[in-house]
Amino acid sequence: MAGSAVHPPPGPALKKSDFHYDLPPELIAQAPLPERSASRLLVVPPATEEVADRGFEDRVFHELPELLAPGDLLVFNDTRVIPARLYGQKTSGGRVEILIERLLGGAEVRAQLGVSKSPKPGARILLDAGGEAEVLGRDGEFYRLRFEVPESLEKWLLKAGRLPLPPYIQREAGHDDDTRYQTVFAREVGAVAAPTAGLHFDQPLLDALKARGVQFGHVTLHVGAGTFQPVRVDELDQHVMHSEWLNVGAGLIEQIQRTRAAGGRVIAVGTTVVRALESAMRDGHLQPYAGETRLFILPGYRIRSVDALITNFHLPESTLLMLVSAFSGKARVFAAYDHAIAQRYRFFSYGDAMLLFPSPTEDAR
């Protein structure tokens, strides 16, 4: 499996608590703005010795073409979110909530179950939307299920499943979420959470970027339910990273090589793109790769695959905040978060975005 946990170089041991910050709850965005590209964009240029915690620019996301140059390459994650939440009842009694974590092919899935008593292999769940699911076995916190439904599972889920909004959004998914919690370029079915940096792009913005001479490329990384799981240990070298499936194709690697040879920049749209590209690195070079990754990027790891990163604001003590801190430097990122809180930016999946540049030093602690 590509991308095992990455340990930083010798130095003070990193702890989960090192990545805590206090966020006023009212800054957690509960719904998207009416227009995707109307979100705010905090531009965070590289820190210098003279300007360690300043130099931030408060922009609007639709101004992104002004910040990029002809020949730059934006890399998107083209995964598509499936309506992965279902409800039912065990034949032996008791309600069940099913959150599909991954489609395994055919009618089988890996899923988390919300249930009062863990079902054993062979147990059957009567689904509220019709049909049944059989429990085949268990692997840690996940169960393997086989569905018995009247059509292909993917097609059936589009009608029967509910969109699994993140747990910090304190409402049920509505009709608008079916569209807005999906990027406009989503095509490869398999995620249970959106690659949220991509949610800010609408077709007029993509057209403006293309007119600017910016190129587009794509990876696929199916975001799993593990992205919402908290880090449960304080010593980060003890953390076991969740696994996700990705595909980095040869065509994208050729695009990246041409871009850099011509002096252009590679800009990742989201942390999932960074994780995919870094998982495809072999001996310092990108190689085509399709498969699983458990790559855990934290300060001390040098990200080499991209030159800039567009990303949303991430939860305190999350692995995504650790990845961003590895890219731009922890002190720089936390100064930017302080600025964003003071300026009342909107946080998390339906919130605002940042444009980040790398730390000028190899060790981004």
mmCIF file of C-alpha atoms in Angstrom:
data_model
loop_
_atom_site.group_PDB
_atom_site.id
_atom_site.type_symbol
_atom_site.label_atom_id
_atom_site.label_comp_id
_atom_site.label_asym_id
_atom_site.label_seq_id
_atom_site.Cartn_x
_atom_site.Cartn_y
_atom_site.Cartn_z
ATOM 1 C CA MET A 1 0.000 0.000 0.000
ATOM 2 C CA ALA A 2 1.391 3.381 -0.996
ATOM 3 C CA GLY A 3 2.061 6.117 1.468
ATOM 4 C CA SER A 4 2.471 4.793 4.973
ATOM 5 C CA ALA A 5 2.672 7.157 7.940
ATOM 6 C CA VAL A 6 5.384 9.758 7.523
ATOM 7 C CA HIS A 7 7.579 10.544 10.504
ATOM 8 C CA PRO A 8 9.144 14.009 10.747
ATOM 9 C CA PRO A 9 12.884 14.472 11.193
ATOM 10 C CA PRO A 10 14.408 14.556 14.674
ATOM 11 C CA GLY A 11 13.098 17.363 16.833
ATOM 12 C CA PRO A 12 10.360 17.979 19.371
ATOM 13 C CA ALA A 13 7.675 15.291 19.115
ATOM 14 C CA LEU A 14 4.523 16.587 17.456
ATOM 15 C CA LYS A 15 1.298 16.304 19.407
ATOM 16 C CA LYS A 16 -2.335 16.570 18.390
ATOM 17 C CA SER A 17 -2.735 19.414 20.875
ATOM 18 C CA ASP A 18 -0.129 21.413 18.916
ATOM 19 C CA PHE A 19 -2.792 21.861 16.245
ATOM 20 C CA HIS A 20 -5.614 23.148 18.423
ATOM 21 C CA TYR A 21 -7.245 26.522 17.885
ATOM 22 C CA ASP A 22 -10.426 28.084 19.236
ATOM 23 C CA LEU A 23 -13.159 28.711 16.684
ATOM 24 C CA PRO A 24 -16.359 30.639 17.456
ATOM 25 C CA PRO A 25 -19.149 28.190 16.548
ATOM 26 C CA GLU A 26 -21.031 30.816 14.565
ATOM 27 C CA LEU A 27 -18.203 30.828 11.995
ATOM 28 C CA ILE A 28 -18.955 27.218 10.968
ATOM 29 C CA ALA A 29 -20.799 27.582 7.659
ATOM 30 C CA GLN A 30 -24.109 25.716 7.777
ATOM 31 C CA ALA A 31 -25.084 26.287 4.139
ATOM 32 C CA PRO A 32 -23.411 27.345 0.899
ATOM 33 C CA LEU A 33 -23.575 30.876 -0.441
ATOM 34 C CA PRO A 34 -26.036 31.419 -3.317
ATOM 35 C CA GLU A 35 -23.103 31.695 -5.740
ATOM 36 C CA ARG A 36 -20.216 29.220 -5.572
ATOM 37 C CA SER A 37 -17.461 31.640 -6.551
ATOM 38 C CA ALA A 38 -18.691 34.410 -4.219
ATOM 39 C CA SER A 39 -16.805 32.860 -1.278
ATOM 40 C CA ARG A 40 -13.946 34.823 0.223
ATOM 41 C CA LEU A 41 -10.376 33.857 -0.607
ATOM 42 C CA LEU A 42 -7.542 34.490 1.841
ATOM 43 C CA VAL A 43 -4.241 34.721 -0.035
ATOM 44 C CA VAL A 44 -1.296 33.615 2.121
ATOM 45 C CA PRO A 45 2.025 34.360 0.396
ATOM 46 C CA PRO A 46 5.214 32.790 1.723
ATOM 47 C CA ALA A 47 6.443 34.178 5.023
ATOM 48 C CA THR A 48 9.686 36.122 5.194
ATOM 49 C CA GLU A 49 11.794 37.053 8.187
ATOM 50 C CA GLU A 50 10.472 40.613 7.894
ATOM 51 C CA VAL A 51 6.831 39.624 7.366
ATOM 52 C CA ALA A 52 6.181 36.533 9.468
ATOM 53 C CA ASP A 53 2.515 37.085 10.247
ATOM 54 C CA ARG A 54 1.361 39.748 7.772
ATOM 55 C CA GLY A 55 1.015 40.151 4.040
ATOM 56 C CA PHE A 56 -2.364 38.422 3.851
ATOM 57 C CA GLU A 57 -4.778 39.490 1.120
ATOM 58 C CA ASP A 58 -8.557 39.355 1.531
ATOM 59 C CA ARG A 59 -9.988 38.562 -1.897
ATOM 60 C CA VAL A 60 -13.103 37.019 -3.452
ATOM 61 C CA PHE A 61 -12.842 33.581 -5.029
ATOM 62 C CA HIS A 62 -13.979 34.700 -8.476
ATOM 63 C CA GLU A 63 -10.849 36.894 -8.575
ATOM 64 C CA LEU A 64 -8.686 33.757 -8.801
ATOM 65 C CA PRO A 65 -7.782 34.321 -12.492
ATOM 66 C CA GLU A 66 -6.017 37.541 -11.464
ATOM 67 C CA LEU A 67 -3.822 35.545 -9.083
ATOM 68 C CA LEU A 68 -2.766 32.883 -11.597
ATOM 69 C CA ALA A 69 -0.643 33.166 -14.735
ATOM 70 C CA PRO A 70 -1.044 31.761 -18.240
ATOM 71 C CA GLY A 71 0.527 28.324 -18.263
ATOM 72 C CA ASP A 72 -0.289 27.511 -14.637
ATOM 73 C CA LEU A 73 -1.962 24.139 -14.057
ATOM 74 C CA LEU A 74 -4.889 23.645 -11.691
ATOM 75 C CA VAL A 75 -5.254 20.023 -10.546
ATOM 76 C CA PHE A 76 -8.762 19.029 -9.436
ATOM 77 C CA ASN A 77 -10.108 15.925 -7.702
ATOM 78 C CA ASP A 78 -12.919 14.631 -9.939
ATOM 79 C CA THR A 79 -14.446 12.233 -7.403
ATOM 80 C CA ARG A 80 -18.245 12.240 -7.148
ATOM 81 C CA VAL A 81 -20.069 12.014 -3.799
ATOM 82 C CA ILE A 82 -22.582 9.189 -3.515
ATOM 83 C CA PRO A 83 -25.804 9.430 -1.447
ATOM 84 C CA ALA A 84 -24.239 7.139 1.130
ATOM 85 C CA ARG A 85 -26.547 7.399 4.153
ATOM 86 C CA LEU A 86 -29.347 4.833 4.571
ATOM 87 C CA TYR A 87 -31.673 3.707 7.341
ATOM 88 C CA GLY A 88 -33.259 0.383 8.188
ATOM 89 C CA GLN A 89 -34.080 -2.137 10.844
ATOM 90 C CA LYS A 90 -32.494 -5.427 11.828
ATOM 91 C CA THR A 91 -34.772 -8.414 11.369
ATOM 92 C CA SER A 92 -33.994 -9.179 15.014
ATOM 93 C CA GLY A 93 -35.178 -5.681 15.973
ATOM 94 C CA GLY A 94 -33.411 -2.356 16.450
ATOM 95 C CA ARG A 95 -32.887 0.612 14.142
ATOM 96 C CA VAL A 96 -29.765 0.859 11.977
ATOM 97 C CA GLU A 97 -28.088 3.823 10.318
ATOM 98 C CA ILE A 98 -25.781 2.873 7.443
ATOM 99 C CA LEU A 99 -23.019 5.144 6.176
ATOM 100 C CA ILE A 100 -21.370 3.601 3.136
ATOM 101 C CA GLU A 101 -17.632 4.232 3.244
ATOM 102 C CA ARG A 102 -16.727 2.564 -0.045
ATOM 103 C CA LEU A 103 -18.331 0.731 -2.946
ATOM 104 C CA LEU A 104 -16.508 -2.576 -3.369
ATOM 105 C CA GLY A 105 -17.982 -3.655 -6.680
ATOM 106 C CA GLY A 106 -21.117 -5.554 -7.487
ATOM 107 C CA ALA A 107 -23.550 -5.091 -4.617
ATOM 108 C CA GLU A 108 -20.997 -5.106 -1.815
ATOM 109 C CA VAL A 109 -19.881 -2.136 0.286
ATOM 110 C CA ARG A 110 -17.787 -1.250 3.296
ATOM 111 C CA ALA A 111 -19.819 0.775 5.753
ATOM 112 C CA GLN A 112 -20.120 2.172 9.242
ATOM 113 C CA LEU A 113 -23.221 1.129 11.181
ATOM 114 C CA GLY A 114 -25.000 3.174 13.810
ATOM 115 C CA VAL A 115 -26.634 0.478 15.881
ATOM 116 C CA SER A 116 -27.196 -0.300 19.554
ATOM 117 C CA LYS A 117 -25.840 -3.850 19.298
ATOM 118 C CA SER A 118 -23.297 -4.974 16.729
ATOM 119 C CA PRO A 119 -24.827 -7.374 14.185
ATOM 120 C CA LYS A 120 -23.072 -10.657 13.459
ATOM 121 C CA PRO A 121 -22.290 -12.133 10.028
ATOM 122 C CA GLY A 122 -25.471 -13.342 8.420
ATOM 123 C CA ALA A 123 -27.645 -10.692 10.074
ATOM 124 C CA ARG A 124 -30.055 -8.964 7.719
ATOM 125 C CA ILE A 125 -31.165 -5.345 7.630
ATOM 126 C CA LEU A 126 -34.540 -4.372 6.160
ATOM 127 C CA LEU A 127 -33.983 -1.056 4.408
ATOM 128 C CA ASP A 128 -36.496 1.774 4.742
ATOM 129 C CA ALA A 129 -36.130 2.475 1.006
ATOM 130 C CA GLY A 130 -36.897 -1.152 0.113
ATOM 131 C CA GLY A 131 -34.642 -4.153 -0.289
ATOM 132 C CA GLU A 132 -32.285 -5.704 2.227
ATOM 133 C CA ALA A 133 -28.634 -5.751 3.210
ATOM 134 C CA GLU A 134 -26.769 -8.752 4.621
ATOM 135 C CA VAL A 135 -23.865 -8.386 7.029
ATOM 136 C CA LEU A 136 -20.926 -10.383 5.632
ATOM 137 C CA GLY A 137 -18.339 -9.558 8.284
ATOM 138 C CA ARG A 138 -16.477 -6.862 10.143
ATOM 139 C CA ASP A 139 -13.056 -5.231 9.836
ATOM 140 C CA GLY A 140 -12.385 -2.871 12.737
ATOM 141 C CA GLU A 141 -14.962 -0.095 12.754
ATOM 142 C CA PHE A 142 -16.269 -1.048 9.305
ATOM 143 C CA TYR A 143 -18.724 -3.728 8.215
ATOM 144 C CA ARG A 144 -18.901 -5.488 4.877
ATOM 145 C CA LEU A 145 -22.453 -5.559 3.529
ATOM 146 C CA ARG A 146 -24.123 -7.113 0.481
ATOM 147 C CA PHE A 147 -27.201 -5.315 -0.826
ATOM 148 C CA GLU A 148 -30.189 -6.998 -2.397
ATOM 149 C CA VAL A 149 -31.945 -4.253 -4.365
ATOM 150 C CA PRO A 150 -33.882 -4.302 -7.663
ATOM 151 C CA GLU A 151 -31.235 -2.552 -9.808
ATOM 152 C CA SER A 152 -27.535 -1.743 -9.807
ATOM 153 C CA LEU A 153 -26.442 -0.430 -6.419
ATOM 154 C CA GLU A 154 -25.096 2.883 -7.773
ATOM 155 C CA LYS A 155 -28.342 3.623 -9.615
ATOM 156 C CA TRP A 156 -30.466 2.555 -6.630
ATOM 157 C CA LEU A 157 -28.503 4.772 -4.231
ATOM 158 C CA LEU A 158 -29.226 7.829 -6.353
ATOM 159 C CA LYS A 159 -32.913 7.376 -5.492
ATOM 160 C CA ALA A 160 -32.747 5.717 -2.055
ATOM 161 C CA GLY A 161 -29.687 7.191 -0.343
ATOM 162 C CA ARG A 162 -29.278 10.485 1.455
ATOM 163 C CA LEU A 163 -26.327 12.796 1.091
ATOM 164 C CA PRO A 164 -24.023 12.448 4.130
ATOM 165 C CA LEU A 165 -23.358 16.033 5.159
ATOM 166 C CA PRO A 166 -20.422 16.482 7.585
ATOM 167 C CA PRO A 167 -21.286 16.126 11.281
ATOM 168 C CA TYR A 168 -20.604 19.801 12.037
ATOM 169 C CA ILE A 169 -23.459 20.863 9.729
ATOM 170 C CA GLN A 170 -26.364 20.847 12.136
ATOM 171 C CA ARG A 171 -29.225 20.142 9.751
ATOM 172 C CA GLU A 172 -30.569 17.458 7.456
ATOM 173 C CA ALA A 173 -29.439 17.461 3.838
ATOM 174 C CA GLY A 174 -31.854 19.303 1.563
ATOM 175 C CA HIS A 175 -32.510 19.256 -2.165
ATOM 176 C CA ASP A 176 -29.975 22.043 -2.815
ATOM 177 C CA ASP A 177 -27.228 19.994 -1.156
ATOM 178 C CA ASP A 178 -27.585 17.323 -3.854
ATOM 179 C CA THR A 179 -26.092 19.885 -6.225
ATOM 180 C CA ARG A 180 -24.038 22.162 -3.989
ATOM 181 C CA TYR A 181 -22.195 19.424 -2.040
ATOM 182 C CA GLN A 182 -20.861 18.218 -5.399
ATOM 183 C CA THR A 183 -18.242 19.877 -7.580
ATOM 184 C CA VAL A 184 -19.282 20.921 -11.082
ATOM 185 C CA PHE A 185 -16.545 18.654 -12.514
ATOM 186 C CA ALA A 186 -17.390 15.542 -10.438
ATOM 187 C CA ARG A 187 -17.469 12.389 -12.568
ATOM 188 C CA GLU A 188 -15.876 9.362 -10.846
ATOM 189 C CA VAL A 189 -18.410 7.911 -8.385
ATOM 190 C CA GLY A 190 -17.104 6.784 -5.009
ATOM 191 C CA ALA A 191 -16.643 9.523 -2.362
ATOM 192 C CA VAL A 192 -18.697 9.938 0.803
ATOM 193 C CA ALA A 193 -17.432 13.495 1.366
ATOM 194 C CA ALA A 194 -16.816 16.268 -1.136
ATOM 195 C CA PRO A 195 -13.336 17.587 -1.988
ATOM 196 C CA THR A 196 -14.499 20.914 -0.637
ATOM 197 C CA ALA A 197 -11.925 23.257 -2.208
ATOM 198 C CA GLY A 198 -13.490 22.388 -5.537
ATOM 199 C CA LEU A 199 -16.943 23.545 -4.432
ATOM 200 C CA HIS A 200 -15.969 27.190 -5.114
ATOM 201 C CA PHE A 201 -15.621 26.656 -8.865
ATOM 202 C CA ASP A 202 -18.575 27.327 -11.168
ATOM 203 C CA GLN A 203 -18.653 27.243 -14.956
ATOM 204 C CA PRO A 204 -18.171 31.013 -15.446
ATOM 205 C CA LEU A 205 -15.045 30.878 -13.275
ATOM 206 C CA LEU A 206 -13.702 27.842 -15.143
ATOM 207 C CA ASP A 207 -14.316 29.687 -18.419
ATOM 208 C CA ALA A 208 -12.489 32.771 -17.100
ATOM 209 C CA LEU A 209 -9.527 30.655 -15.996
ATOM 210 C CA LYS A 210 -9.363 28.971 -19.386
ATOM 211 C CA ALA A 211 -9.471 32.356 -21.109
ATOM 212 C CA ARG A 212 -6.573 33.403 -18.878
ATOM 213 C CA GLY A 213 -4.547 30.493 -20.229
ATOM 214 C CA VAL A 214 -4.718 28.341 -17.092
ATOM 215 C CA GLN A 215 -4.653 24.584 -17.756
ATOM 216 C CA PHE A 216 -6.733 21.921 -15.978
ATOM 217 C CA GLY A 217 -5.798 18.419 -14.861
ATOM 218 C CA HIS A 218 -7.495 15.789 -12.708
ATOM 219 C CA VAL A 219 -6.758 13.107 -10.158
ATOM 220 C CA THR A 220 -9.303 10.861 -8.482
ATOM 221 C CA LEU A 221 -9.249 10.310 -4.735
ATOM 222 C CA HIS A 222 -12.414 8.905 -3.200
ATOM 223 C CA VAL A 223 -12.753 10.741 0.106
ATOM 224 C CA GLY A 224 -13.782 8.265 2.802
ATOM 225 C CA ALA A 225 -15.702 8.608 6.048
ATOM 226 C CA GLY A 226 -12.362 8.447 7.859
ATOM 227 C CA THR A 227 -11.778 12.090 6.936
ATOM 228 C CA PHE A 228 -14.261 13.023 9.697
ATOM 229 C CA GLN A 229 -12.765 10.724 12.317
ATOM 230 C CA PRO A 230 -10.888 12.594 15.054
ATOM 231 C CA VAL A 231 -7.261 11.850 15.836
ATOM 232 C CA ARG A 232 -7.577 9.778 19.014
ATOM 233 C CA VAL A 233 -3.951 9.864 20.218
ATOM 234 C CA ASP A 234 -1.955 12.892 21.296
ATOM 235 C CA GLU A 235 1.403 11.523 20.125
ATOM 236 C CA LEU A 236 1.096 11.848 16.357
ATOM 237 C CA ASP A 237 3.625 9.143 15.586
ATOM 238 C CA GLN A 238 1.077 6.728 17.091
ATOM 239 C CA HIS A 239 -1.751 7.787 14.771
ATOM 240 C CA VAL A 240 -2.977 5.230 12.203
ATOM 241 C CA MET A 241 -4.110 7.082 9.106
ATOM 242 C CA HIS A 242 -7.298 6.020 7.331
ATOM 243 C CA SER A 243 -7.046 4.474 3.871
ATOM 244 C CA GLU A 244 -8.420 6.024 0.669
ATOM 245 C CA TRP A 245 -8.374 4.920 -2.979
ATOM 246 C CA LEU A 246 -6.793 7.134 -5.616
ATOM 247 C CA ASN A 247 -5.766 7.235 -9.239
ATOM 248 C CA VAL A 248 -3.024 9.432 -10.684
ATOM 249 C CA GLY A 249 -2.831 8.830 -14.423
ATOM 250 C CA ALA A 250 0.081 9.060 -16.836
ATOM 251 C CA GLY A 251 -1.655 11.873 -18.735
ATOM 252 C CA LEU A 252 -1.686 14.143 -15.690
ATOM 253 C CA ILE A 253 1.972 13.436 -14.945
ATOM 254 C CA GLU A 254 2.843 14.479 -18.510
ATOM 255 C CA GLN A 255 0.804 17.682 -17.982
ATOM 256 C CA ILE A 256 2.722 18.444 -14.797
ATOM 257 C CA GLN A 257 6.071 17.836 -16.486
ATOM 258 C CA ARG A 258 5.172 20.110 -19.415
ATOM 259 C CA THR A 259 3.912 22.810 -17.072
ATOM 260 C CA ARG A 260 7.070 22.915 -15.008
ATOM 261 C CA ALA A 261 9.340 22.691 -18.050
ATOM 262 C CA ALA A 262 7.599 25.802 -19.411
ATOM 263 C CA GLY A 263 7.956 27.684 -16.100
ATOM 264 C CA GLY A 264 4.349 27.279 -14.983
ATOM 265 C CA ARG A 265 3.103 26.408 -11.514
ATOM 266 C CA VAL A 266 1.161 23.357 -10.363
ATOM 267 C CA ILE A 267 -1.686 24.389 -8.059
ATOM 268 C CA ALA A 268 -3.554 21.709 -6.094
ATOM 269 C CA VAL A 269 -7.266 22.299 -5.602
ATOM 270 C CA GLY A 270 -7.629 20.721 -2.189
ATOM 271 C CA THR A 271 -5.654 18.615 0.247
ATOM 272 C CA THR A 272 -6.937 15.446 -1.445
ATOM 273 C CA VAL A 273 -5.000 16.383 -4.581
ATOM 274 C CA VAL A 274 -1.833 16.862 -2.523
ATOM 275 C CA ARG A 275 -2.342 13.501 -0.826
ATOM 276 C CA ALA A 276 -2.910 11.788 -4.172
ATOM 277 C CA LEU A 277 0.127 13.302 -5.867
ATOM 278 C CA GLU A 278 2.453 12.749 -2.914
ATOM 279 C CA SER A 279 1.276 9.121 -2.730
ATOM 280 C CA ALA A 280 2.300 8.750 -6.374
ATOM 281 C CA MET A 281 5.872 9.985 -5.735
ATOM 282 C CA ARG A 282 8.637 7.414 -6.211
ATOM 283 C CA ASP A 283 12.264 8.406 -5.607
ATOM 284 C CA GLY A 284 11.339 12.061 -5.927
ATOM 285 C CA HIS A 285 9.419 11.627 -9.179
ATOM 286 C CA LEU A 286 5.717 11.288 -9.963
ATOM 287 C CA GLN A 287 4.722 7.889 -11.308
ATOM 288 C CA PRO A 288 1.288 6.657 -12.416
ATOM 289 C CA TYR A 289 -0.455 5.016 -9.483
ATOM 290 C CA ALA A 290 -3.879 3.563 -8.766
ATOM 291 C CA GLY A 291 -4.559 1.981 -5.393
ATOM 292 C CA GLU A 292 -4.757 2.645 -1.687
ATOM 293 C CA THR A 293 -2.924 5.257 0.348
ATOM 294 C CA ARG A 294 -2.451 5.761 4.076
ATOM 295 C CA LEU A 295 -0.110 8.701 3.627
ATOM 296 C CA PHE A 296 -0.022 10.912 6.731
ATOM 297 C CA ILE A 297 1.539 14.303 5.974
ATOM 298 C CA LEU A 298 2.533 16.461 8.920
ATOM 299 C CA PRO A 299 5.157 19.168 9.542
ATOM 300 C CA GLY A 300 8.602 17.814 8.819
ATOM 301 C CA TYR A 301 7.441 16.284 5.541
ATOM 302 C CA ARG A 302 8.358 18.310 2.455
ATOM 303 C CA ILE A 303 5.627 18.453 -0.185
ATOM 304 C CA ARG A 304 7.288 18.504 -3.614
ATOM 305 C CA SER A 305 4.474 17.749 -6.063
ATOM 306 C CA VAL A 306 2.723 21.158 -6.077
ATOM 307 C CA ASP A 307 3.711 24.828 -6.006
ATOM 308 C CA ALA A 308 0.550 26.257 -4.416
ATOM 309 C CA LEU A 309 -2.565 24.972 -2.682
ATOM 310 C CA ILE A 310 -6.186 26.102 -2.690
ATOM 311 C CA THR A 311 -7.966 24.742 0.370
ATOM 312 C CA ASN A 312 -10.796 25.424 2.789
ATOM 313 C CA PHE A 313 -10.286 26.026 6.512
ATOM 314 C CA HIS A 314 -9.951 22.782 8.466
ATOM 315 C CA LEU A 315 -11.026 21.486 11.861
ATOM 316 C CA PRO A 316 -8.764 21.951 14.900
ATOM 317 C CA GLU A 317 -6.421 18.992 15.525
ATOM 318 C CA SER A 318 -7.323 17.417 12.154
ATOM 319 C CA THR A 319 -4.929 15.602 9.818
ATOM 320 C CA LEU A 320 -5.887 18.084 7.088
ATOM 321 C CA LEU A 321 -4.722 21.017 9.207
ATOM 322 C CA MET A 322 -1.483 19.106 9.788
ATOM 323 C CA LEU A 323 -1.007 18.647 6.029
ATOM 324 C CA VAL A 324 -1.568 22.357 5.368
ATOM 325 C CA SER A 325 0.908 23.184 8.152
ATOM 326 C CA ALA A 326 3.477 20.927 6.499
ATOM 327 C CA PHE A 327 3.047 22.852 3.249
ATOM 328 C CA SER A 328 3.158 26.467 4.434
ATOM 329 C CA GLY A 329 4.634 26.214 7.925
ATOM 330 C CA LYS A 330 2.654 25.796 11.124
ATOM 331 C CA ALA A 331 3.269 29.320 12.445
ATOM 332 C CA ARG A 332 2.293 30.850 9.098
ATOM 333 C CA VAL A 333 -0.899 28.785 8.856
ATOM 334 C CA PHE A 334 -1.970 29.565 12.403
ATOM 335 C CA ALA A 335 -1.338 33.279 11.841
ATOM 336 C CA ALA A 336 -3.574 33.042 8.761
ATOM 337 C CA TYR A 337 -6.272 31.271 10.792
ATOM 338 C CA ASP A 338 -6.087 34.011 13.446
ATOM 339 C CA HIS A 339 -6.562 36.568 10.677
ATOM 340 C CA ALA A 340 -9.487 34.622 9.204
ATOM 341 C CA ILE A 341 -11.243 34.391 12.571
ATOM 342 C CA ALA A 342 -10.730 38.101 13.239
ATOM 343 C CA GLN A 343 -12.118 38.914 9.777
ATOM 344 C CA ARG A 344 -15.098 36.567 10.272
ATOM 345 C CA TYR A 345 -14.346 34.145 7.461
ATOM 346 C CA ARG A 346 -16.688 31.147 7.129
ATOM 347 C CA PHE A 347 -15.118 27.800 8.064
ATOM 348 C CA PHE A 348 -15.186 24.163 6.916
ATOM 349 C CA SER A 349 -16.988 22.449 4.016
ATOM 350 C CA TYR A 350 -19.384 25.216 2.958
ATOM 351 C CA GLY A 351 -17.023 27.962 4.087
ATOM 352 C CA ASP A 352 -14.407 30.187 2.496
ATOM 353 C CA ALA A 353 -11.029 29.285 1.016
ATOM 354 C CA MET A 354 -7.306 30.013 1.156
ATOM 355 C CA LEU A 355 -4.598 30.216 -1.497
ATOM 356 C CA LEU A 356 -1.396 29.025 0.157
ATOM 357 C CA PHE A 357 2.220 28.999 -0.928
ATOM 358 C CA PRO A 358 4.952 26.749 0.484
ATOM 359 C CA SER A 359 7.201 27.428 3.407
ATOM 360 C CA PRO A 360 10.575 28.754 2.237
ATOM 361 C CA THR A 361 12.325 26.200 4.450
ATOM 362 C CA GLU A 362 12.356 22.427 4.119
ATOM 363 C CA ASP A 363 11.188 21.909 7.707
ATOM 364 C CA ALA A 364 7.795 23.590 7.913
ATOM 365 C CA ARG A 365 7.480 23.320 11.664
#
